[in-house]
PDB file of C-alpha atoms (C1' of nucleotides) in Angstrom:
ATOM      1  CA  MET A   1     -13.437   4.364 -97.880  1.00 62.00           C
ATOM      2  CA  GLY A   2     -16.775   5.475 -99.108  1.00 62.00           C
ATOM      3  CA  ASN A   3     -17.224   7.379-102.285  1.00 79.00           C
ATOM      4  CA  GLN A   4     -17.492  11.082-102.834  1.00 83.00           C
ATOM      5  CA  LYS A   5     -20.996  12.500-102.843  1.00 90.00           C
ATOM      6  CA  VAL A   6     -21.705  14.300-106.073  1.00 90.00           C
ATOM      7  CA  LYS A   7     -24.570  16.715-105.725  1.00 90.00           C
ATOM      8  CA  TRP A   8     -27.341  16.776-108.271  1.00 91.00           C
ATOM      9  CA  THR A   9     -27.469  19.675-110.662  1.00 84.00           C
ATOM     10  CA  VAL A  10     -30.708  21.433-111.464  1.00 75.00           C
ATOM     11  CA  GLU A  11     -30.496  20.082-114.992  1.00 73.00           C
ATOM     12  CA  GLU A  12     -30.411  16.593-113.626  1.00 82.00           C
ATOM     13  CA  GLU A  13     -33.322  17.292-111.333  1.00 80.00           C
ATOM     14  CA  GLU A  14     -35.403  18.763-114.118  1.00 73.00           C
ATOM     15  CA  ALA A  15     -34.609  15.844-116.343  1.00 79.00           C
ATOM     16  CA  LEU A  16     -35.685  13.495-113.611  1.00 83.00           C
ATOM     17  CA  LYS A  17     -38.965  15.296-113.029  1.00 76.00           C
ATOM     18  CA  ALA A  18     -39.688  15.462-116.718  1.00 73.00           C
ATOM     19  CA  GLY A  19     -38.791  11.823-116.983  1.00 81.00           C
ATOM     20  CA  VAL A  20     -41.252  10.886-114.299  1.00 76.00           C
ATOM     21  CA  VAL A  21     -43.916  12.896-116.035  1.00 67.00           C
ATOM     22  CA  LYS A  22     -43.278  11.115-119.261  1.00 69.00           C
ATOM     23  CA  HIS A  23     -42.641   7.574-118.111  1.00 75.00           C
ATOM     24  CA  GLY A  24     -44.396   7.433-114.799  1.00 74.00           C
ATOM     25  CA  LEU A  25     -43.278   6.731-111.272  1.00 81.00           C
ATOM     26  CA  GLY A  26     -40.801   3.961-110.689  1.00 85.00           C
ATOM     27  CA  LYS A  27     -39.774   3.630-114.321  1.00 86.00           C
ATOM     28  CA  TRP A  28     -36.247   4.721-113.583  1.00 93.00           C
ATOM     29  CA  LYS A  29     -34.563   2.549-116.131  1.00 92.00           C
ATOM     30  CA  ASN A  30     -36.962   3.721-118.807  1.00 90.00           C
ATOM     31  CA  ILE A  31     -36.164   7.307-118.036  1.00 89.00           C
ATOM     32  CA  LEU A  32     -32.503   6.532-118.223  1.00 90.00           C
ATOM     33  CA  ARG A  33     -32.889   4.805-121.551  1.00 89.00           C
ATOM     34  CA  ASP A  34     -34.925   7.636-123.058  1.00 81.00           C
ATOM     35  CA  PRO A  35     -32.609   9.599-125.339  1.00 79.00           C
ATOM     36  CA  GLN A  36     -34.516  12.686-124.341  1.00 73.00           C
ATOM     37  CA  PHE A  37     -33.187  12.498-120.794  1.00 80.00           C
ATOM     38  CA  ALA A  38     -30.177  10.271-121.070  1.00 83.00           C
ATOM     39  CA  PRO A  39     -27.753  13.099-121.944  1.00 81.00           C
ATOM     40  CA  TYR A  40     -28.627  14.876-118.721  1.00 78.00           C
ATOM     41  CA  LEU A  41     -28.424  11.786-116.575  1.00 88.00           C
ATOM     42  CA  SER A  42     -25.375  10.123-118.009  1.00 87.00           C
ATOM     43  CA  ASN A  43     -23.658  10.123-114.637  1.00 88.00           C
ATOM     44  CA  ARG A  44     -26.578   8.624-112.776  1.00 92.00           C
ATOM     45  CA  SER A  45     -27.868   5.124-112.391  1.00 93.00           C
ATOM     46  CA  ASN A  46     -31.473   4.056-112.177  1.00 94.00           C
ATOM     47  CA  ILE A  47     -30.971   3.567-108.467  1.00 95.00           C
ATOM     48  CA  ASP A  48     -29.665   7.085-108.223  1.00 94.00           C
ATOM     49  CA  LEU A  49     -32.838   8.337-109.854  1.00 92.00           C
ATOM     50  CA  LYS A  50     -34.948   6.448-107.390  1.00 92.00           C
ATOM     51  CA  ASP A  51     -32.957   7.744-104.428  1.00 92.00           C
ATOM     52  CA  LYS A  52     -33.032  11.272-105.712  1.00 91.00           C
ATOM     53  CA  TRP A  53     -36.754  11.177-106.263  1.00 86.00           C
ATOM     54  CA  ARG A  54     -37.168   9.914-102.734  1.00 86.00           C
ATOM     55  CA  ASN A  55     -35.115  12.761-101.412  1.00 85.00           C
ATOM     56  CA  MET A  56     -36.966  15.357-103.407  1.00 79.00           C
ATOM     57  CA  CYS A  57     -40.273  14.066-102.190  1.00 70.00           C
ATOM     58  CA  ILE A  58     -39.049  14.223 -98.651  1.00 67.00           C
ATOM     59  CA  SER A  59     -37.735  17.754 -98.856  1.00 63.00           C
ATOM     60  CA  TYR A  60     -40.736  19.123-100.664  1.00 56.00           C
ATOM     61  CA  GLY A  61     -42.962  17.425 -98.150  1.00 52.00           C
ATOM     62  CA  GLN A  62     -41.110  19.178 -95.346  1.00 44.00           C
ATOM     63  CA  CYS A  63     -40.579  15.954 -93.568  1.00 44.00           C
ATOM     64  CA  SER A  64     -37.330  14.399 -92.552  1.00 44.00           C
ATOM     65  CA  ARG A  65     -36.588  10.848 -93.312  1.00 45.00           C
ATOM     66  CA  LYS A  66     -36.754   9.587 -89.765  1.00 45.00           C
ATOM     67  CA  LYS A  67     -39.896  11.454 -88.940  1.00 46.00           C
ATOM     68  CA  LEU A  68     -41.198   9.970 -92.116  1.00 42.00           C
ATOM     69  CA  LYS A  69     -40.912   6.538 -90.682  1.00 42.00           C
ATOM     70  CA  ALA A  70     -43.012   7.440 -87.702  1.00 36.00           C
ATOM     71  CA  SER A  71     -45.586   9.614 -89.367  1.00 37.00           C
ATOM     72  CA  ARG A  72     -46.896   7.723 -92.301  1.00 38.00           C
ATOM     73  CA  VAL A  73     -46.364  10.298 -95.016  1.00 36.00           C
ATOM     74  CA  LYS A  74     -45.786   8.318 -98.094  1.00 37.00           C
ATOM     75  CA  THR A  75     -45.686   9.922-101.494  1.00 36.00           C
ATOM     76  CA  ILE A  76     -49.440   9.797-101.530  1.00 35.00           C
ATOM     77  CA  SER A  77     -51.749   8.277 -99.031  1.00 38.00           C
ATOM     78  CA  SER A  78     -54.011   5.954-100.878  1.00 37.00           C
ATOM     79  CA  GLU A  79     -56.624   6.296 -98.219  1.00 37.00           C
ATOM     80  CA  ALA A  80     -57.688   9.815 -98.906  1.00 36.00           C
ATOM     81  CA  LEU A  81     -58.191   9.186-102.548  1.00 35.00           C
ATOM     82  CA  SER A  82     -60.497   6.261-102.434  1.00 36.00           C
ATOM     83  CA  THR A  83     -63.204   8.668-101.443  1.00 35.00           C
ATOM     84  CA  LEU A  84     -62.418  11.046-104.250  1.00 33.00           C
ATOM     85  CA  THR A  85     -61.219   8.956-107.106  1.00 35.00           C
ATOM     86  CA  THR A  86     -64.534   7.855-108.377  1.00 35.00           C
ATOM     87  CA  GLY A  87     -67.051  10.628-108.315  1.00 31.00           C
ATOM     88  CA  ASN A  88     -67.140  14.072-109.734  1.00 31.00           C
ATOM     89  CA  LEU A  89     -63.737  14.189-111.310  1.00 31.00           C
ATOM     90  CA  VAL A  90     -64.218  11.335-113.683  1.00 32.00           C
ATOM     91  CA  ALA A  91     -67.486  12.771-114.797  1.00 29.00           C
ATOM     92  CA  GLU A  92     -66.021  16.182-115.214  1.00 30.00           C
ATOM     93  CA  VAL A  93     -63.041  15.261-117.277  1.00 32.00           C
ATOM     94  CA  ASP A  94     -64.512  13.777-120.359  1.00 32.00           C
ATOM     95  CA  ALA A  95     -61.087  13.459-121.862  1.00 31.00           C
ATOM     96  CA  ILE A  96     -60.579  10.329-119.861  1.00 30.00           C
ATOM     97  CA  ASP A  97     -61.428   7.531-122.151  1.00 32.00           C
ATOM     98  CA  ASP A  98     -59.495   4.817-123.804  1.00 31.00           C
ATOM     99  CA  PHE A  99     -55.842   5.529-124.263  1.00 31.00           C
ATOM    100  CA  SER A 100     -54.732   1.957-124.583  1.00 31.00           C
ATOM    101  CA  GLY A 101     -54.488   2.222-128.328  1.00 32.00           C
ATOM    102  CA  SER A 102     -52.164   4.472-130.228  1.00 34.00           C
ATOM    103  CA  PRO A 103     -50.915   7.220-127.974  1.00 37.00           C
ATOM    104  CA  GLN A 104     -51.407   9.605-130.836  1.00 37.00           C
ATOM    105  CA  ASP A 105     -55.026  10.545-131.104  1.00 39.00           C
ATOM    106  CA  VAL A 106     -56.738   8.924-128.244  1.00 40.00           C
ATOM    107  CA  ARG A 107     -56.998  11.613-125.704  1.00 43.00           C
ATOM    108  CA  ASP A 108     -59.385  13.911-127.418  1.00 42.00           C
ATOM    109  CA  ALA A 109     -62.808  13.971-125.891  1.00 42.00           C
ATOM    110  CA  PRO A 110     -64.748  11.799-128.270  1.00 46.00           C
ATOM    111  CA  GLY A 111     -67.947  13.629-127.573  1.00 58.00           C
ATOM    112  CA  TYR A 112     -66.916  17.153-128.389  1.00 64.00           C
ATOM    113  CA  LYS A 113     -64.671  16.119-131.177  1.00 65.00           C
ATOM    114  CA  THR A 114     -67.490  14.270-132.832  1.00 67.00           C
ATOM    115  CA  MET A 115     -69.838  17.167-132.308  1.00 72.00           C
ATOM    116  CA  ILE A 116     -67.405  19.542-133.929  1.00 73.00           C
ATOM    117  CA  PHE A 117     -67.086  17.450-137.035  1.00 72.00           C
ATOM    118  CA  GLU A 118     -70.797  16.898-137.072  1.00 69.00           C
ATOM    119  CA  ALA A 119     -71.376  20.609-136.952  1.00 73.00           C
ATOM    120  CA  LEU A 120     -68.803  21.439-139.567  1.00 71.00           C
ATOM    121  CA  SER A 121     -69.963  18.863-142.035  1.00 68.00           C
ATOM    122  CA  SER A 122     -73.575  19.883-141.563  1.00 69.00           C
ATOM    123  CA  ILE A 123     -72.997  23.569-142.003  1.00 65.00           C
ATOM    124  CA  ARG A 124     -70.789  22.940-144.984  1.00 67.00           C
ATOM    125  CA  ASP A 125     -69.752  26.483-145.623  1.00 66.00           C
ATOM    126  CA  SER A 126     -66.984  26.742-148.138  1.00 68.00           C
ATOM    127  CA  SER A 127     -65.408  29.554-146.225  1.00 70.00           C
ATOM    128  CA  GLY A 128     -65.671  27.606-142.995  1.00 73.00           C
ATOM    129  CA  SER A 129     -67.642  28.251-139.837  1.00 77.00           C
ATOM    130  CA  ASN A 130     -66.707  30.493-136.995  1.00 79.00           C
ATOM    131  CA  ILE A 131     -66.912  29.364-133.452  1.00 75.00           C
ATOM    132  CA  ASP A 132     -70.284  30.977-132.863  1.00 79.00           C
ATOM    133  CA  ASP A 133     -71.802  28.960-135.674  1.00 79.00           C
ATOM    134  CA  ILE A 134     -70.350  25.832-134.244  1.00 77.00           C
ATOM    135  CA  VAL A 135     -71.451  26.581-130.734  1.00 81.00           C
ATOM    136  CA  GLY A 136     -74.919  27.426-131.951  1.00 82.00           C
ATOM    137  CA  PHE A 137     -75.225  24.240-133.905  1.00 79.00           C
ATOM    138  CA  ILE A 138     -74.024  22.063-131.088  1.00 75.00           C
ATOM    139  CA  GLU A 139     -76.185  23.789-128.525  1.00 73.00           C
ATOM    140  CA  GLN A 140     -79.222  22.944-130.558  1.00 72.00           C
ATOM    141  CA  LYS A 141     -78.428  19.307-130.939  1.00 67.00           C
ATOM    142  CA  HIS A 142     -76.870  18.448-127.622  1.00 69.00           C
ATOM    143  CA  GLU A 143     -77.059  19.104-123.960  1.00 63.00           C
ATOM    144  CA  VAL A 144     -73.947  21.099-123.274  1.00 63.00           C
ATOM    145  CA  PRO A 145     -72.571  22.932-120.262  1.00 60.00           C
ATOM    146  CA  GLN A 146     -72.413  26.673-119.890  1.00 60.00           C
ATOM    147  CA  ASN A 147     -68.775  26.931-120.709  1.00 57.00           C
ATOM    148  CA  ILE A 148     -69.179  25.044-123.938  1.00 63.00           C
ATOM    149  CA  ARG A 149     -67.697  27.860-125.918  1.00 68.00           C
ATOM    150  CA  ARG A 150     -64.500  27.749-124.016  1.00 66.00           C
ATOM    151  CA  ILE A 151     -64.287  24.007-124.205  1.00 64.00           C
ATOM    152  CA  LEU A 152     -64.893  24.078-127.916  1.00 73.00           C
ATOM    153  CA  SER A 153     -62.367  26.788-128.376  1.00 73.00           C
ATOM    154  CA  THR A 154     -59.752  24.571-126.797  1.00 68.00           C
ATOM    155  CA  ARG A 155     -60.806  21.580-128.830  1.00 72.00           C
ATOM    156  CA  LEU A 156     -60.776  23.549-132.058  1.00 72.00           C
ATOM    157  CA  ARG A 157     -57.356  24.888-131.403  1.00 69.00           C
ATOM    158  CA  ARG A 158     -56.068  21.453-130.757  1.00 66.00           C
ATOM    159  CA  LEU A 159     -57.647  19.961-133.838  1.00 65.00           C
ATOM    160  CA  VAL A 160     -56.033  22.680-135.870  1.00 65.00           C
ATOM    161  CA  LEU A 161     -52.708  21.882-134.291  1.00 62.00           C
ATOM    162  CA  GLN A 162     -53.223  18.272-135.145  1.00 57.00           C
ATOM    163  CA  GLY A 163     -53.853  19.230-138.733  1.00 61.00           C
ATOM    164  CA  LYS A 164     -57.385  17.886-138.711  1.00 67.00           C
ATOM    165  CA  LEU A 165     -58.973  21.270-139.038  1.00 74.00           C
ATOM    166  CA  GLU A 166     -57.965  24.283-140.992  1.00 75.00           C
ATOM    167  CA  LYS A 167     -58.353  27.746-139.641  1.00 75.00           C
ATOM    168  CA  VAL A 168     -58.832  30.725-141.918  1.00 77.00           C
ATOM    169  CA  GLN A 169     -59.337  33.998-140.150  1.00 76.00           C
ATOM    170  CA  ASP A 170     -61.942  33.122-137.534  1.00 73.00           C
ATOM    171  CA  ARG A 171     -63.388  30.255-139.461  1.00 82.00           C
ATOM    172  CA  TYR A 172     -62.779  26.578-139.161  1.00 84.00           C
ATOM    173  CA  LYS A 173     -62.915  24.038-141.930  1.00 77.00           C
ATOM    174  CA  ILE A 174     -62.466  20.321-142.049  1.00 72.00           C
ATOM    175  CA  LYS A 175     -59.185  19.442-143.542  1.00 67.00           C
ATOM    176  CA  ASP A 176     -59.561  16.355-145.616  1.00 60.00           C
ATOM    177  CA  ALA A 177     -57.363  13.375-145.230  1.00 54.00           C
ATOM    178  CA  THR A 178     -54.182  15.079-146.279  1.00 47.00           C
ATOM    179  CA  LEU A 179     -52.443  14.551-143.016  1.00 45.00           C
ATOM    180  CA  GLY A 180     -48.983  14.251-144.363  1.00 47.00           C
ATOM    181  CA  THR A 181     -47.055  15.287-141.329  1.00 47.00           C
ATOM    182  CA  LYS A 182     -48.031  13.570-138.194  1.00 47.00           C
ATOM    183  CA  THR A 183     -46.133  14.602-135.116  1.00 46.00           C
ATOM    184  CA  PRO A 184     -42.807  16.125-136.073  1.00 45.00           C
ATOM    185  CA  MET A 185     -41.305  14.613-132.961  1.00 43.00           C
ATOM    186  CA  PRO A 186     -38.836  17.386-132.355  1.00 40.00           C
ATOM    187  CA  LYS A 187     -35.534  17.210-130.674  1.00 42.00           C
ATOM    188  CA  GLN A 188     -34.811  18.115-127.073  1.00 41.00           C
ATOM    189  CA  LYS A 189     -35.285  21.858-126.752  1.00 43.00           C
ATOM    190  CA  ASP A 190     -37.717  22.242-129.578  1.00 44.00           C
ATOM    191  CA  ILE A 191     -40.921  20.788-128.329  1.00 40.00           C
ATOM    192  CA  SER A 192     -44.126  21.735-130.030  1.00 44.00           C
ATOM    193  CA  ALA A 193     -47.147  22.520-127.950  1.00 44.00           C
ATOM    194  CA  GLU A 194     -48.948  19.497-129.173  1.00 45.00           C
ATOM    195  CA  THR A 195     -46.162  17.179-128.221  1.00 50.00           C
ATOM    196  CA  VAL A 196     -45.921  18.716-124.813  1.00 46.00           C
ATOM    197  CA  GLU A 197     -49.560  18.260-124.202  1.00 46.00           C
ATOM    198  CA  ASP A 198     -49.510  14.786-125.557  1.00 50.00           C
ATOM    199  CA  ALA A 199     -46.596  13.639-123.499  1.00 52.00           C
ATOM    200  CA  ALA A 200     -47.897  15.256-120.370  1.00 51.00           C
ATOM    201  CA  MET A 201     -51.300  13.700-120.687  1.00 54.00           C
ATOM    202  CA  THR A 202     -50.053  10.267-121.524  1.00 52.00           C
ATOM    203  CA  ALA A 203     -47.662  10.435-118.656  1.00 51.00           C
ATOM    204  CA  ALA A 204     -50.275  11.668-116.289  1.00 49.00           C
ATOM    205  CA  TYR A 205     -52.516   8.801-117.168  1.00 50.00           C
ATOM    206  CA  LYS A 206     -49.737   6.338-116.660  1.00 46.00           C
ATOM    207  CA  ILE A 207     -49.018   7.750-113.253  1.00 42.00           C
ATOM    208  CA  ALA A 208     -52.647   7.695-112.386  1.00 43.00           C
ATOM    209  CA  ASP A 209     -53.005   4.183-113.580  1.00 42.00           C
ATOM    210  CA  ALA A 210     -50.022   3.009-111.649  1.00 41.00           C
ATOM    211  CA  GLU A 211     -51.058   4.628-108.429  1.00 40.00           C
ATOM    212  CA  ASP A 212     -54.766   4.928-108.612  1.00 41.00           C
ATOM    213  CA  LYS A 213     -54.651   8.668-108.662  1.00 40.00           C
ATOM    214  CA  SER A 214     -57.254   9.721-111.126  1.00 39.00           C
ATOM    215  CA  PHE A 215     -57.468  13.127-109.636  1.00 39.00           C
ATOM    216  CA  VAL A 216     -53.850  13.812-110.326  1.00 43.00           C
ATOM    217  CA  ALA A 217     -54.477  12.898-113.903  1.00 43.00           C
ATOM    218  CA  ALA A 218     -57.467  15.140-114.033  1.00 40.00           C
ATOM    219  CA  GLU A 219     -55.489  18.005-112.705  1.00 42.00           C
ATOM    220  CA  ALA A 220     -52.666  17.307-115.066  1.00 48.00           C
ATOM    221  CA  VAL A 221     -55.012  17.237-117.991  1.00 45.00           C
ATOM    222  CA  LYS A 222     -56.380  20.567-116.981  1.00 43.00           C
ATOM    223  CA  GLU A 223     -52.888  21.928-116.759  1.00 44.00           C
ATOM    224  CA  ALA A 224     -51.980  20.428-120.083  1.00 47.00           C
ATOM    225  CA  GLU A 225     -54.873  22.127-121.759  1.00 43.00           C
ATOM    226  CA  ARG A 226     -53.935  25.418-120.241  1.00 43.00           C
ATOM    227  CA  VAL A 227     -50.364  25.001-121.288  1.00 41.00           C
ATOM    228  CA  SER A 228     -51.189  24.120-124.834  1.00 41.00           C
ATOM    229  CA  THR A 229     -53.565  27.016-125.085  1.00 41.00           C
ATOM    230  CA  MET A 230     -51.537  29.765-123.634  1.00 40.00           C
ATOM    231  CA  ALA A 231     -48.024  29.031-124.707  1.00 36.00           C
ATOM    232  CA  GLU A 232     -46.003  27.113-127.173  1.00 37.00           C
ATOM    233  CA  ASP A 233     -42.934  27.239-125.118  1.00 39.00           C
ATOM    234  CA  ALA A 234     -40.813  24.369-124.054  1.00 41.00           C
ATOM    235  CA  ASP A 235     -40.469  25.896-120.630  1.00 43.00           C
ATOM    236  CA  SER A 236     -44.087  25.150-120.000  1.00 45.00           C
ATOM    237  CA  PHE A 237     -43.165  21.542-120.086  1.00 50.00           C
ATOM    238  CA  LEU A 238     -40.876  21.962-117.134  1.00 51.00           C
ATOM    239  CA  LEU A 239     -43.451  24.041-115.347  1.00 52.00           C
ATOM    240  CA  LEU A 240     -45.981  21.332-115.800  1.00 54.00           C
ATOM    241  CA  ALA A 241     -43.497  18.761-114.695  1.00 59.00           C
ATOM    242  CA  ASN A 242     -42.849  20.709-111.563  1.00 59.00           C
ATOM    243  CA  GLU A 243     -46.486  21.083-110.748  1.00 56.00           C
ATOM    244  CA  ILE A 244     -47.179  17.433-111.194  1.00 57.00           C
ATOM    245  CA  PHE A 245     -44.124  16.610-109.223  1.00 60.00           C
ATOM    246  CA  GLU A 246     -45.151  18.728-106.283  1.00 55.00           C
ATOM    247  CA  LYS A 247     -48.610  17.315-106.273  1.00 53.00           C
ATOM    248  CA  CYS A 248     -47.273  13.828-106.331  1.00 56.00           C
ATOM    249  CA  SER A 249     -44.871  14.462-103.555  1.00 49.00           C
ATOM    250  CA  ARG A 250     -47.185  16.018-101.047  1.00 48.00           C
ATOM    251  CA  GLY A 251     -50.530  14.530-101.827  1.00 46.00           C
ATOM    252  CA  GLU A 252     -51.937  17.989-101.838  1.00 42.00           C
ATOM    253  CA  THR A 253     -54.534  17.261-104.426  1.00 38.00           C
ATOM    254  CA  ILE A 254     -57.516  16.752-102.232  1.00 33.00           C
ATOM    255  CA  ARG A 255     -58.823  20.259-102.253  1.00 36.00           C
ATOM    256  CA  LEU A 256     -59.525  20.417-105.925  1.00 34.00           C
ATOM    257  CA  ALA A 257     -61.740  17.418-105.755  1.00 33.00           C
ATOM    258  CA  ASN A 258     -63.988  18.920-103.173  1.00 33.00           C
ATOM    259  CA  SER A 259     -65.378  22.113-104.517  1.00 33.00           C
ATOM    260  CA  SER A 260     -62.805  24.344-106.062  1.00 34.00           C
ATOM    261  CA  TYR A 261     -62.570  22.296-109.163  1.00 31.00           C
ATOM    262  CA  ASN A 262     -63.208  24.610-112.021  1.00 33.00           C
ATOM    263  CA  PHE A 263     -62.296  24.714-115.637  1.00 33.00           C
ATOM    264  CA  ASP A 264     -62.833  28.412-115.920  1.00 31.00           C
TER     265      ASP A 264
ATOM    266  C1'  DC B   1     -35.551  -4.083-112.182  1.00 55.13           C
ATOM    267  C1'  DT B   2     -37.436  -1.714-108.147  1.00 55.13           C
ATOM    268  C1'  DA B   3     -38.327  -0.551-103.171  1.00 55.13           C
ATOM    269  C1'  DG B   4     -36.585   0.017 -98.929  1.00 55.13           C
ATOM    270  C1'  DG B   5     -33.122   0.026 -95.262  1.00 55.13           C
ATOM    271  C1'  DG B   6     -28.511   1.059 -94.020  1.00 55.13           C
ATOM    272  C1'  DA B   7     -23.795   3.254 -94.317  1.00 55.13           C
ATOM    273  C1'  DT B   8     -21.282   7.289 -94.990  1.00 55.13           C
ATOM    274  C1'  DA B   9     -19.737  12.040 -96.693  1.00 55.13           C
ATOM    275  C1'  DA B  10     -21.346  16.662 -96.430  1.00 55.13           C
ATOM    276  C1'  DT B  11     -23.676  20.055 -93.955  1.00 55.13           C
ATOM    277  C1'  DC B  12     -25.933  22.423 -90.108  1.00 55.13           C
TER     278       DC B  12
ATOM    279  C1'  DG C   1     -24.069  16.111 -81.904  1.00 55.13           C
ATOM    280  C1'  DA C   2     -27.774  15.907 -85.299  1.00 55.13           C
ATOM    281  C1'  DT C   3     -29.720  16.114 -89.963  1.00 55.13           C
ATOM    282  C1'  DT C   4     -29.384  15.697 -94.955  1.00 55.13           C
ATOM    283  C1'  DA C   5     -27.917  14.010 -99.508  1.00 55.13           C
ATOM    284  C1'  DT C   6     -25.793  10.516-101.817  1.00 55.13           C
ATOM    285  C1'  DC C   7     -24.223   5.933-102.343  1.00 55.13           C
ATOM    286  C1'  DC C   8     -24.624   0.948-101.359  1.00 55.13           C
ATOM    287  C1'  DC C   9     -26.774  -3.606-100.303  1.00 55.13           C
ATOM    288  C1'  DT C  10     -30.378  -6.862-100.322  1.00 55.13           C
ATOM    289  C1'  DA C  11     -34.980  -8.914-100.800  1.00 55.13           C
ATOM    290  C1'  DG C  12     -38.719  -9.732-103.742  1.00 55.13           C
TER     291       DG C  12
END
DNA sequence: CTAGGGATAATC
DNA sequence: GATTATCCCTAG
């Protein structure tokens, strides 16, 4: 009398994971409505998504459903985090600021971004400034960490991607307000690195906000930066989705808050 | 709409 | 027989 059980395909699973990354946990209907995922999930209901996510969390957590009842392994234990959420991570990830406004430009670290423009407009070299000039200038005016060069390198790359800076050879110039093309907002398989990073970060923040998991967001941001730096491949998006997914499902994020939290 | 428990087909 | 994956029902 019951219905046939139709197993989930990997495409469906990936779409679900990506959907959770983008829309956050528990936003099943949103995921389903998103034209980006809808084609893959046309045979599934929002309840199906929820059930499937539950199952995936259980299997990845190596814990059967009935044992789950006894041993309190929820998706994430909110106990462990209360000790970690506040301290070092928030300080470390300066990218966490206000993203309540437009989801477009908000997640750049205001500090470094400002410093970069300050440096560039002060140096005012018609051929642009290379990264050493910029680093030198900023080091003189601000207290900056050791790995400032690497941080700046990431920021510069991103600003170029956003069309706010122009890169000629090894030199960076401010690109004046001719920002004709904002985000191209590509279709399905053709995701630009910037969009990937953007979506991943926004999603990570939403998840963190919903579940009080700042450290997951911090980790995701780190991953997003790495992804955007090293590859402009849509596959990275799925990789990132998988990583976030696994971390969500087994609450295995504690270690990186303790000591092994490094940007380099 | 979502979370959670329960029922059932598929699998071990 | 037990466990797992999917589907279903209900409360909030």
